[in-house]
CSV table of C-alpha atoms in Angstrom, one decimal:
chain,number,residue,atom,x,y,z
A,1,UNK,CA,-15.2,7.4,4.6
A,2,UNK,CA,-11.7,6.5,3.5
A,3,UNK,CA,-11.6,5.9,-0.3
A,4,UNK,CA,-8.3,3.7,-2.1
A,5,UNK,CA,-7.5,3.7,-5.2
A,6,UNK,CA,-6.4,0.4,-7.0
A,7,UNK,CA,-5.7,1.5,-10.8
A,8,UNK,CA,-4.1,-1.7,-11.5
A,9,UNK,CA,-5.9,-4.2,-9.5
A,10,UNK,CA,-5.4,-8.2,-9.0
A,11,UNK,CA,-6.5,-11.4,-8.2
A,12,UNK,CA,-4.3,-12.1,-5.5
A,13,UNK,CA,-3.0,-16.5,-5.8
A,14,UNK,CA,-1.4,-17.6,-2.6
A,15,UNK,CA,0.3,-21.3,-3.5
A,16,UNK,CA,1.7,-23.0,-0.1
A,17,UNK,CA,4.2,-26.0,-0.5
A,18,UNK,CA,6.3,-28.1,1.6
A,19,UNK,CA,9.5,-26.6,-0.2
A,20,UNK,CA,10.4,-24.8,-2.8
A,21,UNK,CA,13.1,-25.9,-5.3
A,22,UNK,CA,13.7,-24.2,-8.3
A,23,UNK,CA,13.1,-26.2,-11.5
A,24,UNK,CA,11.4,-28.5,-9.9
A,25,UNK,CA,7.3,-29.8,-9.6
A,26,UNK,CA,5.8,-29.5,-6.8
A,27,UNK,CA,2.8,-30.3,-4.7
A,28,UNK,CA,0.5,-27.8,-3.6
A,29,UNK,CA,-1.0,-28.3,-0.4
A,30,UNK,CA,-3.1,-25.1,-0.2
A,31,UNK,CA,-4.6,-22.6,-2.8
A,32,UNK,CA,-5.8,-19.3,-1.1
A,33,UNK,CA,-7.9,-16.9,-3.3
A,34,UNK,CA,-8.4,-13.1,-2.8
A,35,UNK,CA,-9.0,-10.1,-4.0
A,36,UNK,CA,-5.9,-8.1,-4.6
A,37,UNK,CA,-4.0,-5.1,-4.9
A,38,UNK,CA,-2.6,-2.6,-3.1
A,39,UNK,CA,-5.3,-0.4,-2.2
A,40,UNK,CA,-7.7,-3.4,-2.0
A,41,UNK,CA,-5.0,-5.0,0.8
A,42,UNK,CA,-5.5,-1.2,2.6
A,43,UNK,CA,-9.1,-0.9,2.2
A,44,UNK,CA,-9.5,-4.5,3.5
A,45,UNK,CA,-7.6,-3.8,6.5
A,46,UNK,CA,-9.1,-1.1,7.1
A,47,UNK,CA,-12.6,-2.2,6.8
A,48,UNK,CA,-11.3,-5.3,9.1
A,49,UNK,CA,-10.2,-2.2,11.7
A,50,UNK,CA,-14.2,-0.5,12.0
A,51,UNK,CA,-13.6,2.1,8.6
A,52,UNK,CA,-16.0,2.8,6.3
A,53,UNK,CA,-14.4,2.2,3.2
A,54,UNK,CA,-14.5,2.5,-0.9
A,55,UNK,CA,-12.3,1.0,-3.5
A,56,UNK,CA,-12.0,2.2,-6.4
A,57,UNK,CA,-10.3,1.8,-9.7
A,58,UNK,CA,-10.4,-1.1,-12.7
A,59,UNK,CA,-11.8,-4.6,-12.5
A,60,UNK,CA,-12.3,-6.2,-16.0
A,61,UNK,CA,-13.2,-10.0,-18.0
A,62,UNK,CA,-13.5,-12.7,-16.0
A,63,UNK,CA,-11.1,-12.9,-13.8
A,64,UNK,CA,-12.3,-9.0,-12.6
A,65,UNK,CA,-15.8,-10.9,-11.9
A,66,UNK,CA,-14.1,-13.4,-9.1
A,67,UNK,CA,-12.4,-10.5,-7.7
A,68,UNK,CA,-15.8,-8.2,-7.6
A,69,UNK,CA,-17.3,-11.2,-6.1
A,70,UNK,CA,-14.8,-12.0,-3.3
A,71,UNK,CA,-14.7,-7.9,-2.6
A,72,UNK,CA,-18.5,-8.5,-2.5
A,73,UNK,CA,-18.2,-10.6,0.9
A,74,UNK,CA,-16.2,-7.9,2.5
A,75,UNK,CA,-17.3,-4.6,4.0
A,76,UNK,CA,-15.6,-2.6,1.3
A,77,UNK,CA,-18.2,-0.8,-0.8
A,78,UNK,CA,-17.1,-1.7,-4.7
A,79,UNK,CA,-16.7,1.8,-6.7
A,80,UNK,CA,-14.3,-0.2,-9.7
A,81,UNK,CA,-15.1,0.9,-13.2
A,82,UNK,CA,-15.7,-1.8,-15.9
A,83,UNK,CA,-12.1,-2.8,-18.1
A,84,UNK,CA,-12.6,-4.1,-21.4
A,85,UNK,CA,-9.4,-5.9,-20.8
A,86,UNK,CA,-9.4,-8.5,-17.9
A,87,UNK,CA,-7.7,-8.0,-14.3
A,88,UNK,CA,-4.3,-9.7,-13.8
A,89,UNK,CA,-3.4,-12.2,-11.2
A,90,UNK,CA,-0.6,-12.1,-8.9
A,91,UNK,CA,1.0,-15.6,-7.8
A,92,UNK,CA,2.6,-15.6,-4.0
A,93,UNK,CA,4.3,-19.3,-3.6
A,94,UNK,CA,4.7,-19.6,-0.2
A,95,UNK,CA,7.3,-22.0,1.4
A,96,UNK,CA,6.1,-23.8,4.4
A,97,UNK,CA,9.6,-25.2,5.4
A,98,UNK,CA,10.4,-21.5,6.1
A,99,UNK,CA,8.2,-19.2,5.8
A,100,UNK,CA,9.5,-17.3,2.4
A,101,UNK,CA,7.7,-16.0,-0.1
A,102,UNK,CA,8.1,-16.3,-4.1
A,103,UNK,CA,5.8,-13.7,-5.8
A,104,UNK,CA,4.8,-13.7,-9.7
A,105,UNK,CA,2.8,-10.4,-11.0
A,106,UNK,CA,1.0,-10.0,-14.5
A,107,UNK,CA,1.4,-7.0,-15.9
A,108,UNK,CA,-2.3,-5.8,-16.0
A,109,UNK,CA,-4.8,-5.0,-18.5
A,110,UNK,CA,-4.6,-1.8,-21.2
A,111,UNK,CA,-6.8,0.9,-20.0
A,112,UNK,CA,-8.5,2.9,-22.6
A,113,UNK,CA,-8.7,7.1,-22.9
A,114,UNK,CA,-12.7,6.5,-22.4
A,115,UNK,CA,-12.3,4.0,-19.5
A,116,UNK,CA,-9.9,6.7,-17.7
A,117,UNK,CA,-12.2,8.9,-18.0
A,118,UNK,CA,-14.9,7.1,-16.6
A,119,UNK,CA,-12.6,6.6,-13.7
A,120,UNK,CA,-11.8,9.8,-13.4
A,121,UNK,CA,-15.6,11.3,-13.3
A,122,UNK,CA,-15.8,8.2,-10.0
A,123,UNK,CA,-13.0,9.5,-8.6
A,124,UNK,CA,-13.9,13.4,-8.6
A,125,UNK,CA,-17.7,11.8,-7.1
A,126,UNK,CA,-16.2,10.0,-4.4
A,127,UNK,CA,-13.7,13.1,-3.3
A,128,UNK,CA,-17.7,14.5,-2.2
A,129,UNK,CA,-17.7,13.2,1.5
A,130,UNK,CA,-14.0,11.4,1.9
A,131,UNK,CA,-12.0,12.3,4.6
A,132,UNK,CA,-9.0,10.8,3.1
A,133,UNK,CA,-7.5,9.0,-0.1
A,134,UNK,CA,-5.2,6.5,-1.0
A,135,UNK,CA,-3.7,6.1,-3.9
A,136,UNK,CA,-1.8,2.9,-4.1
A,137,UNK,CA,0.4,0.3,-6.5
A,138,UNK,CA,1.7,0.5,-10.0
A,139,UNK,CA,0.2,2.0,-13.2
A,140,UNK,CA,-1.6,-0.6,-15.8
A,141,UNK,CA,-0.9,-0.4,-19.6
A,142,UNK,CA,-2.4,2.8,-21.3
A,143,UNK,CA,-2.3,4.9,-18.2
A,144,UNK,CA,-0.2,7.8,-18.7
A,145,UNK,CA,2.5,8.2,-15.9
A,146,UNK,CA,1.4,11.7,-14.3
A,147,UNK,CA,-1.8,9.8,-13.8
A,148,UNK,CA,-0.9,9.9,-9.9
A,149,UNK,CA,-0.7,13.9,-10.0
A,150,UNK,CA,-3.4,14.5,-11.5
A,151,UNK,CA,-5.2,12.7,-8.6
A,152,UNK,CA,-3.1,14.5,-6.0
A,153,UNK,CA,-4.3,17.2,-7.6
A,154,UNK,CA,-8.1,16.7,-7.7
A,155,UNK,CA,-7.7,15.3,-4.1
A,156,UNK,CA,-6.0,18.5,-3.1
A,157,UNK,CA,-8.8,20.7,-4.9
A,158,UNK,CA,-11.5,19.0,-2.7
A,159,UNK,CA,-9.5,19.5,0.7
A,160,UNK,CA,-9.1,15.7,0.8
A,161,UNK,CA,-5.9,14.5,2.8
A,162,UNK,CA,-4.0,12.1,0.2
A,163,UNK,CA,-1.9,9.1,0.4
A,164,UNK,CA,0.7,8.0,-2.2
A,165,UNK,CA,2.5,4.9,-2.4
A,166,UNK,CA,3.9,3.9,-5.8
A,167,UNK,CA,7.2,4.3,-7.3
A,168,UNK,CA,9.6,5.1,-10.2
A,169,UNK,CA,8.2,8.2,-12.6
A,170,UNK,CA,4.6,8.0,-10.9
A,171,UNK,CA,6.0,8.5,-8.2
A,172,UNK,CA,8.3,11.3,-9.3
A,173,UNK,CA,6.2,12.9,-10.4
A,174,UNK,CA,3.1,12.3,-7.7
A,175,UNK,CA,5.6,13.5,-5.0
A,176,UNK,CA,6.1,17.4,-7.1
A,177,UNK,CA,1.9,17.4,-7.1
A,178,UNK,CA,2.1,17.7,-3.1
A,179,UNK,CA,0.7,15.3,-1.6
A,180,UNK,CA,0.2,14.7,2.0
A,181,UNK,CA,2.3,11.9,2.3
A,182,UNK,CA,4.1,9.4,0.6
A,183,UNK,CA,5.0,6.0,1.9
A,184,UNK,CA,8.1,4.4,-0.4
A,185,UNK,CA,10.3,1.8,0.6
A,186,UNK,CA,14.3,1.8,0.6
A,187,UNK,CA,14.4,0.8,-2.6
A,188,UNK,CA,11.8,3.3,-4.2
A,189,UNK,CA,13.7,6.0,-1.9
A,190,UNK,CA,16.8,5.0,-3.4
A,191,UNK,CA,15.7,5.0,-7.5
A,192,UNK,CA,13.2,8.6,-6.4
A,193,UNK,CA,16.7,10.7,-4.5
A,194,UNK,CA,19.9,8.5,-5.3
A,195,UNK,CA,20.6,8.3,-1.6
A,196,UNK,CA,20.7,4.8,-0.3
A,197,UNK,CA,21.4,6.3,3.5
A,198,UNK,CA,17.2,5.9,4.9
A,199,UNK,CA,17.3,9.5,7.0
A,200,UNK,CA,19.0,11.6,4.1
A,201,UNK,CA,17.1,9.7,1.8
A,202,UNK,CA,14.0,10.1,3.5
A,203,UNK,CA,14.6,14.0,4.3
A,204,UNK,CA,15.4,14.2,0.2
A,205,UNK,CA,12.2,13.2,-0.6
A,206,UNK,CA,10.4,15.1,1.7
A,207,UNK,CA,11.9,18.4,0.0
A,208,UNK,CA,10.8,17.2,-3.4
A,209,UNK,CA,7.3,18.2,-2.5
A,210,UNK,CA,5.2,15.8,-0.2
A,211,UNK,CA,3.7,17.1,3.5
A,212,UNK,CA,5.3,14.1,5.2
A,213,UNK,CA,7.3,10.8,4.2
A,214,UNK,CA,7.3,7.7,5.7
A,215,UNK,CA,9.7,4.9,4.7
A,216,UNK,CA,9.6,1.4,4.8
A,217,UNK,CA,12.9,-0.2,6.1
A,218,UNK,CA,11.2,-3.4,6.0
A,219,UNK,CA,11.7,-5.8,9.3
A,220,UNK,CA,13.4,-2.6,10.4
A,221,UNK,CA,10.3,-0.6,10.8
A,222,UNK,CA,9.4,2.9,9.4
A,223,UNK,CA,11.3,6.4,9.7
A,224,UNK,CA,9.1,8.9,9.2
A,225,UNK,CA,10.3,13.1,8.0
A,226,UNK,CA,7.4,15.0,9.3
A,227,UNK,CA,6.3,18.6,10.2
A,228,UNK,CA,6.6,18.0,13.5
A,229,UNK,CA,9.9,16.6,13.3
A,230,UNK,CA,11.9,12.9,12.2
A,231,UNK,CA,10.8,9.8,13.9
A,232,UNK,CA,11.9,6.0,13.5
A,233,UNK,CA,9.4,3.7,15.1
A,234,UNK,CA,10.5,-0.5,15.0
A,235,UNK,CA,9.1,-3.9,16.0
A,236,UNK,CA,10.2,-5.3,19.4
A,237,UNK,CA,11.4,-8.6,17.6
A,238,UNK,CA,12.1,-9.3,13.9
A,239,UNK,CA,9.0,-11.6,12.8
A,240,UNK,CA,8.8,-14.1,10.2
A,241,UNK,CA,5.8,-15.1,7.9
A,242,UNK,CA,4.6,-13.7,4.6
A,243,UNK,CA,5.5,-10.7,4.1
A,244,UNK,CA,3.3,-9.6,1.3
A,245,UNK,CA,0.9,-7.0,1.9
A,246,UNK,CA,2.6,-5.8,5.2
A,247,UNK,CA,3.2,-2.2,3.6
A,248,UNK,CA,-0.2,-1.9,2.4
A,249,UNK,CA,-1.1,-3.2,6.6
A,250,UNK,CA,1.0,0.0,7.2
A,251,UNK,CA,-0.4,2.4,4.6
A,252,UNK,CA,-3.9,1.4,6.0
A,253,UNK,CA,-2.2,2.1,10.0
A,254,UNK,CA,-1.3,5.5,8.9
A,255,UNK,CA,-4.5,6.4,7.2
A,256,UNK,CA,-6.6,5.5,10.2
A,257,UNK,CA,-4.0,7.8,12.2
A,258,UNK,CA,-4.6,10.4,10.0
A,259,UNK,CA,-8.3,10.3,9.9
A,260,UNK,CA,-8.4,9.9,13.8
A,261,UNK,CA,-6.0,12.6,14.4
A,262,UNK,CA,-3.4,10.9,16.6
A,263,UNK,CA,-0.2,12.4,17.0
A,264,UNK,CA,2.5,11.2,15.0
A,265,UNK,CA,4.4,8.6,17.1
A,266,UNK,CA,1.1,6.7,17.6
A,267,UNK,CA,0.3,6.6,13.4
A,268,UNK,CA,3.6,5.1,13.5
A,269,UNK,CA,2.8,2.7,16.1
A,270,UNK,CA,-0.1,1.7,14.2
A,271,UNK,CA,1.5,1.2,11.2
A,272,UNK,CA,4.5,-1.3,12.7
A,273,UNK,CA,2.0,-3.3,14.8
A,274,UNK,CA,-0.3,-4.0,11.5
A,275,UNK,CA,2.8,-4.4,9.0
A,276,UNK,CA,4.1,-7.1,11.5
A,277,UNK,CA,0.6,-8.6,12.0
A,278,UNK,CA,0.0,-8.8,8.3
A,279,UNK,CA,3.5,-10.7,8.2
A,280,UNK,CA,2.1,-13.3,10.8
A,281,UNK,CA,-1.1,-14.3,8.5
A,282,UNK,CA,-1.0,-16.5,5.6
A,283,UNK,CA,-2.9,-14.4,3.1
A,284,UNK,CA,-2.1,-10.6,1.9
A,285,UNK,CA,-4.6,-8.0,3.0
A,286,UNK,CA,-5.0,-9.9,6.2
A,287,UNK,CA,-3.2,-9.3,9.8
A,288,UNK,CA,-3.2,-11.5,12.8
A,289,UNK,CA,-5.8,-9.5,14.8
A,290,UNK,CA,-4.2,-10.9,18.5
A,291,UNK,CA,-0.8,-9.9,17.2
A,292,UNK,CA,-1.7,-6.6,16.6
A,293,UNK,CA,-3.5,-6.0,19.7
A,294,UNK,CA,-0.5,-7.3,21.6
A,295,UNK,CA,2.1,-5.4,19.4
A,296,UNK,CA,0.7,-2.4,19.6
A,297,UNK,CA,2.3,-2.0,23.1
A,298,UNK,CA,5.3,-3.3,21.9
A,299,UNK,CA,6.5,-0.7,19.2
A,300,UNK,CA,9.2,1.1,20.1
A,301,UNK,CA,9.4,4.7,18.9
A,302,UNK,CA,11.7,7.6,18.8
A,303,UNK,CA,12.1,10.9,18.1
A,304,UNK,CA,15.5,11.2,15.7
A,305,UNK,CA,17.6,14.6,15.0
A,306,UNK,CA,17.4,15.2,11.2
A,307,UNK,CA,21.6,15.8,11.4
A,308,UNK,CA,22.4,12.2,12.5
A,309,UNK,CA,20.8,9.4,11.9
């Protein structure tokens, strides 16, 4: 099984409207609801792909119910522990005349000492049996910002290949803790190794600890610093759509090319075609299953020396 980790978890609001103008009212034409957060978005897709797959991390009040019951009609198996506080919402406005995307985000819900805790006792369970881990998204109130290490950690302890993708300090300070790959984006790379230049970037990062790093130039595709070498991988054609949840789509491609063993080139693959089929449907956490099938053959990749770019 593949387990995510969500510590600050959300129900995910997609608005559509004919236009959007700032300071202005407008009519909603569609309300979409879903369960949401970064590692929900990967476990979804992944679930949606043939995984077995756990979520796991904080769900809390009421709005944390409607987000335990709309992960209740997936195949995701629910592992969240119980928040006193309640579970944010996120608020993507989508604008039908062309296709962009406004997004709002809550801040989240104060975790407690005894509530980490409790997490952390599910967490070391669910290491028992995983053949790899996600850890994904930004930190709630209370959390203390080596929180990400100290999973790495744990997940590195138990043999379990891990996943992060967060930024600023978490991130930091996740990357020193070693895990097996980390998957910013430009602007993450940027703040982590002051380089705005994607392959010296991307090779910085890499030194400061993680196995592999794979980085998000967004409509670009993903460069990748690996042990076997630096690889760029890219979508035949830009596409345009919503674009939230595509890197999640690509964390979950790289997981399931980690679990499966492919070479690197094809993880890569995998990741493009799902980040461009998750910009092709409406909602996050969901990809254009067609699209990917037809990508996947599409995705150009190649093999990059690490002193040009």
């Amino acid at each position: 099984m593949i387990v995510t980790v969500t510590l600050n978890t959300a129900l995910d609001l997609t608005y559509r409207v004919p236009a959007l103008t700032p300071r202005a009212s407008h009519r909603v034409t569609q309300v979409i609801e879903r369960p949401g957060g970064k590692g929900l978005n990967v476990a979804r897709v992944l679930a949606a792909l043939g995984y077995e797959t756990v979520a796991t991390g904080f769900a809390g009040g009421a709005t944390g119910a409607v987000l335990r019951d709309g992960l209740a009609a997936t195949p995701v198996r629910d592992e969240l522990v119980e928040t006193a506080g309640s579970t944010r919402r996120t608020v993507a406005v989508v604008d039908a005349a062309d296709g962009d995307t406004t997004q709002l985000n809550e801040p989240g819900p104060t975790v407690t000492a005894a509530e980490w805790d409790a997490f952390r006792a599910r967490f070391a369970s669910l290491l028992d049996g995983a053949a790899a881990v996600a850890l994904c998204g930004s930190l709630p109130p209370g959390i203390h910002v080596g929180a990400y290490a100290e999973l790495v950690r744990l997940a590195r302890t138990a043999a379990v290949p891990v996943l992060l993708d967060t930024s600023g300090e978490p991130l930091r300070r996740g990357i020193a803790a070693r895990p097996d790959l980390v998957k910013p984006n430009a602007d993450e790379l940027a703040q982590l190794t002051g380089a705005r230049e994607p392959r010296r970037a991307t090779l910085d990062a890499r030194r400061r600890g993680a196995h592999a790093v794979v980085s998000s130039l967004g409509p670009e595709g993903l460069l990748a610093a690996t042990p076997e070498g630096l690889w760029r991988a890219a979508p035949p054609a830009p596409v345009k759509g919503n674009p939230t949840g595509a890197g999640d789509s690509a964390v979950a491609g790289l997981l399931s090319g980690l679990v499966d063993g492919v070479p690197w080139p094809d993880r890569l693959v995998r990741a493009v075609a799902l980040s461009a089929a998750t910009v092709l449907s409406p909602v996050a956490g969901e990809f254009d299953a067609g699209a990917y099938e037809e990508l996947l053959g599409r995705v150009k990749t190649e093999s990059m020396s690490e002193a040009a770019y």
